[in-house]
């Protein structure tokens, strides 16, 4: 257990004890939000992993729309889970590893560069994030009893964003892989991800929200490191994401049929981000293909490092840096996750998941 786990969970435990009385969980009306994922959802966990090597997201200009406070988020401001928490009338869910963090409303375990598989050293992959979550659940069970802990876990929502780093690593390591090899790898990624969902389900979790893998080949950073495409999206990365998303959708549907009480929300991040890349003005952006902050082609590299460029108004840009959307875009994506219609976010949206018992 992390050295801060016990004191971090005090607020949750105190509230949980009050379940049967008038307290912060009166009539179990308040649900918790637990977040798992990569840099799209990381609120700053990575800055607590290695005190000698702070991630770039803790430097200026990250956080410039949060009073120039770089929090470890790869954005000019807030990220998707921050908005989901706000929409659910919860305070912003803090990084789990932040010393003294108030976890009354849940916990965010996401880690930049984290994958479903162990693809990058020194960060939290899915297995490690689940281990931290199990610490939370076990301590809760010790304090309030298994039955009450299960009630809390079953009413909570579990928000996921995973997969991009698995395919970044695979394509960089095996650029000449055959289609059958790519499919085999994808199946391994999806199987490990859905097994992670099942682990939470077996502990009592019932409500899962997934943001699928985006159009990886169209990110400014990917186009920047593949200049031969002359600005076109890089095909292999797009195929990886499409294969993953189709297989994941099939598996989630299968789990809903086989696992009693399993409810899920699957947000089509791939197409909704791609629409914005190709039609930025329709969504209030002036630029959809170049990043606000960075250097090189499409401003896709090294935001905050060396002689980078920084736009004057991040809200004009879909991308803040080469791989991450701006605060304005994050809010739009969060709104789709929260209340999107079934062909965007389904079969449930997250607002509906929070409304379930």
Tab-separated table of N, CA and C in Angstrom, residues 24 184 207 214 254 287:
chain	number	residue	atom	x	y	z
A	24	UNK	N	-22.635	12.611	4.475
A	24	UNK	CA	-22.286	12.931	3.096
A	24	UNK	C	-22.725	11.860	2.123
A	184	UNK	N	-3.277	-9.849	-33.456
A	184	UNK	CA	-2.963	-10.658	-32.271
A	184	UNK	C	-2.599	-9.758	-31.097
A	207	UNK	N	-20.760	-0.180	-12.780
A	207	UNK	CA	-21.017	0.891	-13.754
A	207	UNK	C	-19.692	1.390	-14.326
A	214	UNK	N	-8.593	7.138	-29.538
A	214	UNK	CA	-8.780	8.181	-30.536
A	214	UNK	C	-8.075	7.879	-31.846
A	254	UNK	N	-20.713	-8.198	-24.932
A	254	UNK	CA	-20.732	-9.577	-24.441
A	254	UNK	C	-20.751	-9.617	-22.916
A	287	UNK	N	-8.273	26.198	-35.383
A	287	UNK	CA	-7.201	25.298	-35.811
A	287	UNK	C	-7.428	23.897	-35.259
